[in-house]
PDB file of C-alpha atoms in Angstrom:
ATOM      1  CA  UNK A 224     -25.606  -5.657  84.543  1.00 76.00           C
ATOM      2  CA  UNK A 225     -23.423  -8.285  83.032  1.00 81.00           C
ATOM      3  CA  UNK A 226     -20.113  -8.025  83.459  1.00 78.00           C
ATOM      4  CA  UNK A 227     -20.070  -4.937  84.369  1.00 79.00           C
ATOM      5  CA  UNK A 228     -16.650  -4.683  85.550  1.00 79.00           C
ATOM      6  CA  UNK A 229     -15.389  -5.596  81.289  1.00 80.00           C
ATOM      7  CA  UNK A 230     -17.091  -1.981  80.100  1.00 78.00           C
ATOM      8  CA  UNK A 231     -15.756   0.792  78.243  1.00 80.00           C
ATOM      9  CA  UNK A 232     -15.757   3.997  80.404  1.00 80.00           C
ATOM     10  CA  UNK A 233     -18.669   6.202  78.437  1.00 78.00           C
ATOM     11  CA  UNK A 234     -19.788   2.926  76.617  1.00 81.00           C
ATOM     12  CA  UNK A 235     -23.093   2.974  75.605  1.00 84.00           C
ATOM     13  CA  UNK A 236     -23.991  -0.614  75.821  1.00 86.00           C
ATOM     14  CA  UNK A 237     -25.315  -2.433  78.541  1.00 88.00           C
ATOM     15  CA  UNK A 238     -26.564  -5.721  79.144  1.00 90.00           C
ATOM     16  CA  UNK A 239     -29.102  -7.275  81.851  1.00 91.00           C
ATOM     17  CA  UNK A 240     -28.958  -9.867  83.549  1.00 90.00           C
ATOM     18  CA  UNK A 241     -32.530 -11.852  82.781  1.00 91.00           C
ATOM     19  CA  UNK A 242     -33.957 -14.903  84.090  1.00 90.00           C
ATOM     20  CA  UNK A 243     -35.415 -16.827  81.567  1.00 89.00           C
ATOM     21  CA  UNK A 244     -35.321 -13.802  78.776  1.00 90.00           C
ATOM     22  CA  UNK A 245     -39.130 -12.160  80.621  1.00 92.00           C
ATOM     23  CA  UNK A 246     -38.208  -8.430  80.716  1.00 93.00           C
ATOM     24  CA  UNK A 247     -36.250  -8.760  77.805  1.00 92.00           C
ATOM     25  CA  UNK A 248     -39.368  -9.975  75.492  1.00 91.00           C
ATOM     26  CA  UNK A 249     -41.387  -7.514  77.182  1.00 93.00           C
ATOM     27  CA  UNK A 250     -39.132  -4.489  76.118  1.00 93.00           C
ATOM     28  CA  UNK A 251     -39.510  -6.183  72.479  1.00 91.00           C
ATOM     29  CA  UNK A 252     -43.446  -6.004  72.911  1.00 91.00           C
ATOM     30  CA  UNK A 253     -43.461  -2.601  74.140  1.00 92.00           C
ATOM     31  CA  UNK A 254     -41.578  -1.208  70.743  1.00 90.00           C
ATOM     32  CA  UNK A 255     -38.049  -1.453  71.777  1.00 91.00           C
ATOM     33  CA  UNK A 256     -35.148  -3.375  69.929  1.00 89.00           C
ATOM     34  CA  UNK A 257     -33.093  -5.223  73.139  1.00 91.00           C
ATOM     35  CA  UNK A 258     -30.023  -7.848  71.755  1.00 91.00           C
ATOM     36  CA  UNK A 259     -30.899 -11.463  73.532  1.00 91.00           C
ATOM     37  CA  UNK A 260     -27.579 -12.530  76.110  1.00 91.00           C
ATOM     38  CA  UNK A 261     -27.081 -16.381  76.272  1.00 89.00           C
ATOM     39  CA  UNK A 262     -24.687 -18.402  78.159  1.00 90.00           C
ATOM     40  CA  UNK A 263     -23.633 -14.610  79.761  1.00 89.00           C
ATOM     41  CA  UNK A 264     -21.262 -17.198  82.637  1.00 88.00           C
ATOM     42  CA  UNK A 265     -21.231 -20.659  81.223  1.00 87.00           C
ATOM     43  CA  UNK A 266     -18.526 -21.022  84.080  1.00 90.00           C
ATOM     44  CA  UNK A 267     -20.148 -20.243  86.684  1.00 89.00           C
ATOM     45  CA  UNK A 268     -24.097 -22.473  86.190  1.00 87.00           C
ATOM     46  CA  UNK A 269     -25.038 -20.919  89.124  1.00 88.00           C
ATOM     47  CA  UNK A 270     -25.430 -17.502  87.732  1.00 89.00           C
ATOM     48  CA  UNK A 271     -28.051 -16.368  85.518  1.00 89.00           C
ATOM     49  CA  UNK A 272     -26.866 -17.087  81.909  1.00 91.00           C
ATOM     50  CA  UNK A 273     -29.725 -15.067  80.111  1.00 91.00           C
ATOM     51  CA  UNK A 274     -30.204 -11.387  79.417  1.00 91.00           C
ATOM     52  CA  UNK A 275     -30.315  -9.052  76.688  1.00 93.00           C
ATOM     53  CA  UNK A 276     -28.513  -5.971  75.273  1.00 92.00           C
ATOM     54  CA  UNK A 277     -29.207  -2.023  74.570  1.00 90.00           C
ATOM     55  CA  UNK A 278     -27.104   0.303  72.169  1.00 88.00           C
ATOM     56  CA  UNK A 279     -27.760   3.496  72.784  1.00 85.00           C
ATOM     57  CA  UNK A 280     -27.025   6.069  70.629  1.00 82.00           C
ATOM     58  CA  UNK A 281     -27.870   9.553  71.142  1.00 80.00           C
ATOM     59  CA  UNK A 282     -30.844   9.314  69.416  1.00 79.00           C
ATOM     60  CA  UNK A 283     -32.365   8.130  72.575  1.00 81.00           C
ATOM     61  CA  UNK A 284     -31.801  10.913  74.764  1.00 83.00           C
ATOM     62  CA  UNK A 285     -34.563  12.799  71.716  1.00 86.00           C
ATOM     63  CA  UNK A 286     -37.793  14.220  73.095  1.00 88.00           C
ATOM     64  CA  UNK A 287     -40.955  11.387  72.638  1.00 88.00           C
ATOM     65  CA  UNK A 288     -43.021  14.416  74.484  1.00 88.00           C
ATOM     66  CA  UNK A 289     -43.097  17.497  75.726  1.00 92.00           C
ATOM     67  CA  UNK A 290     -39.881  16.903  78.355  1.00 91.00           C
ATOM     68  CA  UNK A 291     -40.065  13.244  78.532  1.00 91.00           C
ATOM     69  CA  UNK A 292     -37.415  11.081  76.175  1.00 90.00           C
ATOM     70  CA  UNK A 293     -36.824   8.190  74.823  1.00 89.00           C
ATOM     71  CA  UNK A 294     -34.718   7.254  77.305  1.00 90.00           C
ATOM     72  CA  UNK A 295     -36.632   7.831  79.994  1.00 92.00           C
ATOM     73  CA  UNK A 296     -39.745   5.334  78.607  1.00 92.00           C
ATOM     74  CA  UNK A 297     -36.693   2.875  78.316  1.00 92.00           C
ATOM     75  CA  UNK A 298     -36.520   2.771  81.766  1.00 92.00           C
ATOM     76  CA  UNK A 299     -40.312   3.010  83.281  1.00 94.00           C
ATOM     77  CA  UNK A 300     -41.049   0.620  80.277  1.00 94.00           C
ATOM     78  CA  UNK A 301     -38.289  -1.996  81.886  1.00 93.00           C
ATOM     79  CA  UNK A 302     -39.846  -1.604  85.535  1.00 94.00           C
ATOM     80  CA  UNK A 303     -43.497  -2.138  84.417  1.00 95.00           C
ATOM     81  CA  UNK A 304     -41.959  -5.001  82.894  1.00 93.00           C
ATOM     82  CA  UNK A 305     -39.946  -5.776  86.385  1.00 93.00           C
ATOM     83  CA  UNK A 306     -42.604  -5.268  88.366  1.00 94.00           C
ATOM     84  CA  UNK A 307     -45.612  -7.322  86.428  1.00 92.00           C
ATOM     85  CA  UNK A 308     -42.928 -10.175  86.562  1.00 90.00           C
ATOM     86  CA  UNK A 309     -42.480  -9.370  90.112  1.00 89.00           C
ATOM     87  CA  UNK A 310     -46.211  -9.973  90.952  1.00 90.00           C
ATOM     88  CA  UNK A 311     -46.819 -12.529  88.350  1.00 84.00           C
ATOM     89  CA  UNK A 312     -44.133 -15.175  89.374  1.00 81.00           C
ATOM     90  CA  UNK A 313     -44.350 -18.442  87.805  1.00 83.00           C
ATOM     91  CA  UNK A 314     -43.796 -21.731  90.383  1.00 86.00           C
ATOM     92  CA  UNK A 315     -43.839 -24.349  87.879  1.00 88.00           C
ATOM     93  CA  UNK A 316     -41.234 -22.471  86.110  1.00 87.00           C
ATOM     94  CA  UNK A 317     -39.258 -21.988  89.262  1.00 85.00           C
ATOM     95  CA  UNK A 318     -38.143 -26.292  89.602  1.00 89.00           C
ATOM     96  CA  UNK A 319     -36.470 -25.606  86.530  1.00 91.00           C
ATOM     97  CA  UNK A 320     -33.063 -24.313  85.279  1.00 89.00           C
ATOM     98  CA  UNK A 321     -33.979 -20.661  84.079  1.00 88.00           C
ATOM     99  CA  UNK A 322     -32.262 -20.731  81.320  1.00 88.00           C
ATOM    100  CA  UNK A 323     -33.392 -24.055  79.958  1.00 89.00           C
ATOM    101  CA  UNK A 324     -36.348 -24.718  77.504  1.00 89.00           C
ATOM    102  CA  UNK A 325     -39.709 -25.201  79.976  1.00 91.00           C
ATOM    103  CA  UNK A 326     -38.635 -22.470  82.168  1.00 89.00           C
ATOM    104  CA  UNK A 327     -38.167 -20.525  79.526  1.00 90.00           C
ATOM    105  CA  UNK A 328     -41.878 -21.682  77.570  1.00 90.00           C
ATOM    106  CA  UNK A 329     -43.699 -21.555  80.664  1.00 90.00           C
ATOM    107  CA  UNK A 330     -42.233 -18.238  82.302  1.00 89.00           C
ATOM    108  CA  UNK A 331     -43.099 -16.485  78.740  1.00 88.00           C
ATOM    109  CA  UNK A 332     -39.273 -15.511  78.100  1.00 88.00           C
ATOM    110  CA  UNK A 333     -38.376 -15.604  74.722  1.00 86.00           C
ATOM    111  CA  UNK A 334     -36.692 -19.288  73.633  1.00 87.00           C
ATOM    112  CA  UNK A 335     -34.216 -17.928  70.771  1.00 85.00           C
ATOM    113  CA  UNK A 336     -31.656 -17.433  73.946  1.00 88.00           C
ATOM    114  CA  UNK A 337     -32.123 -21.355  74.880  1.00 88.00           C
ATOM    115  CA  UNK A 338     -32.230 -21.799  70.320  1.00 87.00           C
ATOM    116  CA  UNK A 339     -28.775 -19.964  70.845  1.00 88.00           C
ATOM    117  CA  UNK A 340     -27.276 -21.573  73.658  1.00 90.00           C
ATOM    118  CA  UNK A 341     -27.612 -25.227  71.826  1.00 88.00           C
ATOM    119  CA  UNK A 342     -25.088 -23.642  68.731  1.00 89.00           C
ATOM    120  CA  UNK A 343     -22.257 -24.025  71.760  1.00 88.00           C
ATOM    121  CA  UNK A 344     -23.219 -28.040  71.929  1.00 86.00           C
ATOM    122  CA  UNK A 345     -22.210 -29.671  68.950  1.00 91.00           C
ATOM    123  CA  UNK A 346     -24.547 -32.900  68.056  1.00 91.00           C
ATOM    124  CA  UNK A 347     -27.238 -33.407  65.819  1.00 91.00           C
ATOM    125  CA  UNK A 348     -30.050 -30.726  67.778  1.00 89.00           C
ATOM    126  CA  UNK A 349     -27.056 -27.947  67.048  1.00 90.00           C
ATOM    127  CA  UNK A 350     -27.040 -29.665  62.646  1.00 91.00           C
ATOM    128  CA  UNK A 351     -30.375 -28.928  62.686  1.00 90.00           C
ATOM    129  CA  UNK A 352     -30.822 -25.156  64.477  1.00 88.00           C
ATOM    130  CA  UNK A 353     -27.654 -24.227  62.094  1.00 89.00           C
ATOM    131  CA  UNK A 354     -29.921 -25.079  58.830  1.00 88.00           C
ATOM    132  CA  UNK A 355     -33.135 -23.524  59.937  1.00 85.00           C
ATOM    133  CA  UNK A 356     -31.401 -20.516  61.853  1.00 84.00           C
ATOM    134  CA  UNK A 357     -29.107 -20.773  57.907  1.00 85.00           C
ATOM    135  CA  UNK A 358     -32.545 -20.585  56.022  1.00 82.00           C
ATOM    136  CA  UNK A 359     -34.553 -17.652  59.050  1.00 79.00           C
ATOM    137  CA  UNK A 360     -31.246 -15.644  58.302  1.00 76.00           C
ATOM    138  CA  UNK A 361     -30.669 -15.362  54.876  1.00 77.00           C
ATOM    139  CA  UNK A 362     -33.702 -15.877  53.568  1.00 69.00           C
ATOM    140  CA  UNK A 363     -34.670 -12.160  55.882  1.00 68.00           C
ATOM    141  CA  UNK A 364     -31.087 -11.105  54.701  1.00 68.00           C
ATOM    142  CA  UNK A 365     -31.180 -11.560  50.826  1.00 68.00           C
ATOM    143  CA  UNK A 366     -34.696 -11.858  50.266  1.00 66.00           C
ATOM    144  CA  UNK A 367     -34.266  -9.191  47.620  1.00 60.00           C
ATOM    145  CA  UNK A 368     -33.814  -6.014  46.899  1.00 58.00           C
ATOM    146  CA  UNK A 369     -35.963  -3.111  47.029  1.00 55.00           C
ATOM    147  CA  UNK A 370     -34.616  -1.366  44.402  1.00 57.00           C
ATOM    148  CA  UNK A 371     -32.650  -2.300  40.952  1.00 61.00           C
ATOM    149  CA  UNK A 372     -30.885  -0.714  37.845  1.00 62.00           C
ATOM    150  CA  UNK A 373     -33.927  -1.296  36.204  1.00 65.00           C
ATOM    151  CA  UNK A 374     -36.055   0.743  39.050  1.00 61.00           C
ATOM    152  CA  UNK A 375     -34.408   2.519  41.676  1.00 65.00           C
ATOM    153  CA  UNK A 376     -37.569   4.298  43.205  1.00 69.00           C
ATOM    154  CA  UNK A 377     -39.665   0.740  43.019  1.00 65.00           C
ATOM    155  CA  UNK A 378     -42.195   2.091  45.568  1.00 65.00           C
ATOM    156  CA  UNK A 379     -42.485   5.805  44.154  1.00 73.00           C
ATOM    157  CA  UNK A 380     -42.960   3.994  40.724  1.00 74.00           C
ATOM    158  CA  UNK A 381     -45.772   1.793  42.109  1.00 70.00           C
ATOM    159  CA  UNK A 382     -47.409   4.572  43.648  1.00 74.00           C
ATOM    160  CA  UNK A 383     -47.771   6.645  40.767  1.00 79.00           C
ATOM    161  CA  UNK A 384     -48.630   3.636  37.982  1.00 77.00           C
ATOM    162  CA  UNK A 385     -51.854   3.062  40.815  1.00 78.00           C
ATOM    163  CA  UNK A 386     -52.843   6.648  40.745  1.00 81.00           C
ATOM    164  CA  UNK A 387     -52.562   6.905  36.737  1.00 85.00           C
ATOM    165  CA  UNK A 388     -53.744   4.183  35.555  1.00 84.00           C
ATOM    166  CA  UNK A 389     -57.405   4.562  36.789  1.00 84.00           C
ATOM    167  CA  UNK A 390     -57.392   7.752  36.136  1.00 86.00           C
ATOM    168  CA  UNK A 391     -56.161   6.962  32.589  1.00 88.00           C
ATOM    169  CA  UNK A 392     -58.575   4.359  32.264  1.00 89.00           C
ATOM    170  CA  UNK A 393     -61.588   7.014  33.746  1.00 89.00           C
ATOM    171  CA  UNK A 394     -60.406   9.913  31.222  1.00 90.00           C
ATOM    172  CA  UNK A 395     -60.907   7.241  28.324  1.00 90.00           C
ATOM    173  CA  UNK A 396     -64.303   5.709  29.512  1.00 87.00           C
ATOM    174  CA  UNK A 397     -65.004   9.515  29.338  1.00 87.00           C
ATOM    175  CA  UNK A 398     -64.049  10.813  26.478  1.00 86.00           C
ATOM    176  CA  UNK A 399     -65.263   7.253  25.113  1.00 84.00           C
ATOM    177  CA  UNK A 400     -68.802   8.136  26.061  1.00 83.00           C
ATOM    178  CA  UNK A 401     -68.407  12.184  25.562  1.00 80.00           C
ATOM    179  CA  UNK A 402     -67.734  10.748  21.576  1.00 76.00           C
ATOM    180  CA  UNK A 403     -70.114   8.211  21.507  1.00 76.00           C
ATOM    181  CA  UNK A 404     -72.910  10.593  22.305  1.00 71.00           C
ATOM    182  CA  UNK A 405     -72.297  13.569  19.773  1.00 65.00           C
ATOM    183  CA  UNK A 406     -72.161  10.892  16.752  1.00 63.00           C
ATOM    184  CA  UNK A 407     -75.929   9.543  17.702  1.00 60.00           C
ATOM    185  CA  UNK A 408     -77.895  10.583  14.909  1.00 60.00           C
ATOM    186  CA  UNK A 409     -80.366  13.335  14.392  1.00 56.00           C
ATOM    187  CA  UNK A 410     -83.843  11.579  15.474  1.00 58.00           C
ATOM    188  CA  UNK A 411     -87.121  12.893  14.236  1.00 58.00           C
ATOM    189  CA  UNK A 412     -89.757  13.278  16.776  1.00 61.00           C
ATOM    190  CA  UNK A 413     -92.834  11.063  15.301  1.00 60.00           C
TER     191      UNK A 413
END
């Protein structure tokens, strides 16, 4: 655990060291939501600088299968991810510092940890990354609301209109067809 001596008793959030952010990426692919940790201890560069943070709520204790809680699934996925990484070490990545971009890319880790760590160093790269992150996260947060004053329930309105419009068209077509049949002139056989 990262900085375990600073954890408050009963805290449900914990950070785990994860060299090159490989386990965190694997957990994300399995459907979990770990937050990346970076620059964990910059005053001690020999330590692992990357990891992930998990915050567990009582929702983690729900049963996802009979006798199996979400926490059990998370723990088994963590162990499985660790074992996969242990079976497939990357000798080329070991030539670089574990939180460097080459090590992260070669080993298949989460490159976000390196990008976010670069925000601490002043310079051109920080300026570029600041703009990129602002654009990405502004788009994520400000891409509009699903609801407006005009449409309080947009999804329900869309589905209703999508179903009613074709139904109305079919009704009008069948009524028109029926009306046209009844208006045909009576022809005598010759």
